[in-house]
Amino acid sequence: MRFILPLGLLIQISGIHWLGRGADISQTYTWLLFPALVCFLLNIKSLRDWRPDWQEICIAGFLITALASWWWSPSEKPWIDVLKKCLYISMYLYALVRLSQKGRLLEKTLVASAIIAVLGAAVALINQYVIQDHSLSYRSYRISSMGIARFGDMGNPIPAGIYFGAIAALLFSWTCTTLLKPWQLILSITGVCTLLLYVLMTGSRGPQLATAVAFLAACLVIRNKRTKLFLGLGLITAIIGLYLFQESFFEINKDSTLNGRVPIWLSTLKHISDSPWIGHGLGYKMSNLWQGTHFIYAHNYYLQSALNYGLLGFSLFAGIIGSTLFLIRKHWHNTLIKISFFLLIYGMTCMLTEISRLIIIPDEAWLIFWLPVGLVVGAKYRSDNNTRYKSVHTAEYSVSQNIKTASTEKKAFNK
């Protein structure tokens, strides 16, 4: 299982670029979720000593609530379909726990996935805007695929923006927390810029805002010379961009309804009030008409969770986020914890306008929520069993560690 699970995670995150849409999901089942199930069954005896904490209780409670809600939902799908999705998520979290035992290998897998995504974004941008010569004007052509068969095909600009924004947040946070050689730093920043350009050309404002929030959080939380430089360059770029494209940007973004989001949210609140405690069940679809378009989801997962599962489900969802943030603070020394924090910040921001389902087969929702949650669960167990894998990669921390170590050795020598 040493290399099967990393391969499975690589496929889950980046497979859409080299396997194509649809094939990446089926291969995720084969190379990640099924091996995780086998590994779980082989080590099931170890569960006798397992004592779940609040995070795990909230996760289990949320999945059980989603499964139970099928009985009072209008969904036409069989209950076994919901059960399978809950089991998929459970095995995914377990796979991340197993992978976290090899922290360095997991980090390399995430970086390798990001590199493949960068290459996929570069090919898509070149093919769509250089070879096929689509317009470069903002939102005139919203990119969502490579344009080559079904490779890199996200199906819609919004999922495309969410996916590449998440990869950008992952790669940027890794760059800020890791001591890199100059050529590695240049390649990493080039990759981040490529991903940001892709997110910009999707025209998806939710992912764009979430990416900006995640990047700003990284620059403010991780305080070193590198992040100060990134923050300054980011502000300069934003000011120049707003000055050059202010007419088209503000013309598109002056809609006070946020492209119909506000009326949809108000309608969702009315639906929530009809069944506030247990919700309308998983799979419930509204019928909100706005400018000739029917919207069936809340376009805000915080409202959607209350709509589907009531205050019970929303409380468990909030408990997952709260307990995860608490554990992130507790185990902040771990590099993967820092990456998961900024990825979770990105996901929480995306959920304000875009994400409508978390109980789903592998897609971008797994990347922005279940992945950071799973990384925290895994890092928590690794911190309990092994304290060697710590974030000593930042330049400032490394220097302080070397000085402290040298001082200790000097005192011992003098004695």
Short mmCIF file of N, CA, C and O in Angstrom, two decimals, residues 13 99 168 225 235 242 282 304 306 327:
data_model
loop_
_atom_site.label_atom_id
_atom_site.label_comp_id
_atom_site.label_asym_id
_atom_site.label_seq_id
_atom_site.Cartn_x
_atom_site.Cartn_y
_atom_site.Cartn_z
N ILE A 13 -6.60 14.00 -7.58
CA ILE A 13 -6.40 15.44 -7.68
C ILE A 13 -6.10 15.88 -9.11
O ILE A 13 -6.61 16.90 -9.58
N LEU A 99 -1.95 7.89 4.65
CA LEU A 99 -0.90 8.59 3.92
C LEU A 99 -0.12 9.55 4.82
O LEU A 99 1.07 9.78 4.60
N ALA A 168 -4.10 26.49 -6.79
CA ALA A 168 -3.28 27.68 -6.58
C ALA A 168 -3.06 27.96 -5.10
O ALA A 168 -1.95 28.29 -4.67
N LYS A 225 10.03 37.22 4.95
CA LYS A 225 10.37 38.16 3.88
C LYS A 225 9.68 37.78 2.58
O LYS A 225 9.27 38.65 1.80
N LEU A 235 -0.63 43.41 -4.11
CA LEU A 235 -1.35 44.69 -4.02
C LEU A 235 -1.07 45.56 -5.24
O LEU A 235 -1.98 46.19 -5.80
N LEU A 242 -7.00 46.75 -11.69
CA LEU A 242 -8.25 47.51 -11.54
C LEU A 242 -8.22 48.80 -12.35
O LEU A 242 -9.23 49.22 -12.91
N LEU A 282 -31.64 15.14 2.11
CA LEU A 282 -30.64 15.16 1.05
C LEU A 282 -31.32 15.01 -0.30
O LEU A 282 -32.21 14.19 -0.49
N GLN A 304 -27.43 25.78 2.43
CA GLN A 304 -27.83 24.49 1.85
C GLN A 304 -27.82 23.39 2.90
O GLN A 304 -28.70 22.52 2.92
N ALA A 306 -28.36 23.75 6.10
CA ALA A 306 -29.54 23.94 6.95
C ALA A 306 -30.81 23.55 6.21
O ALA A 306 -31.75 23.01 6.81
N LEU A 327 -7.84 22.08 15.93
CA LEU A 327 -6.72 21.15 15.76
C LEU A 327 -5.61 21.77 14.92
O LEU A 327 -4.43 21.48 15.14
#
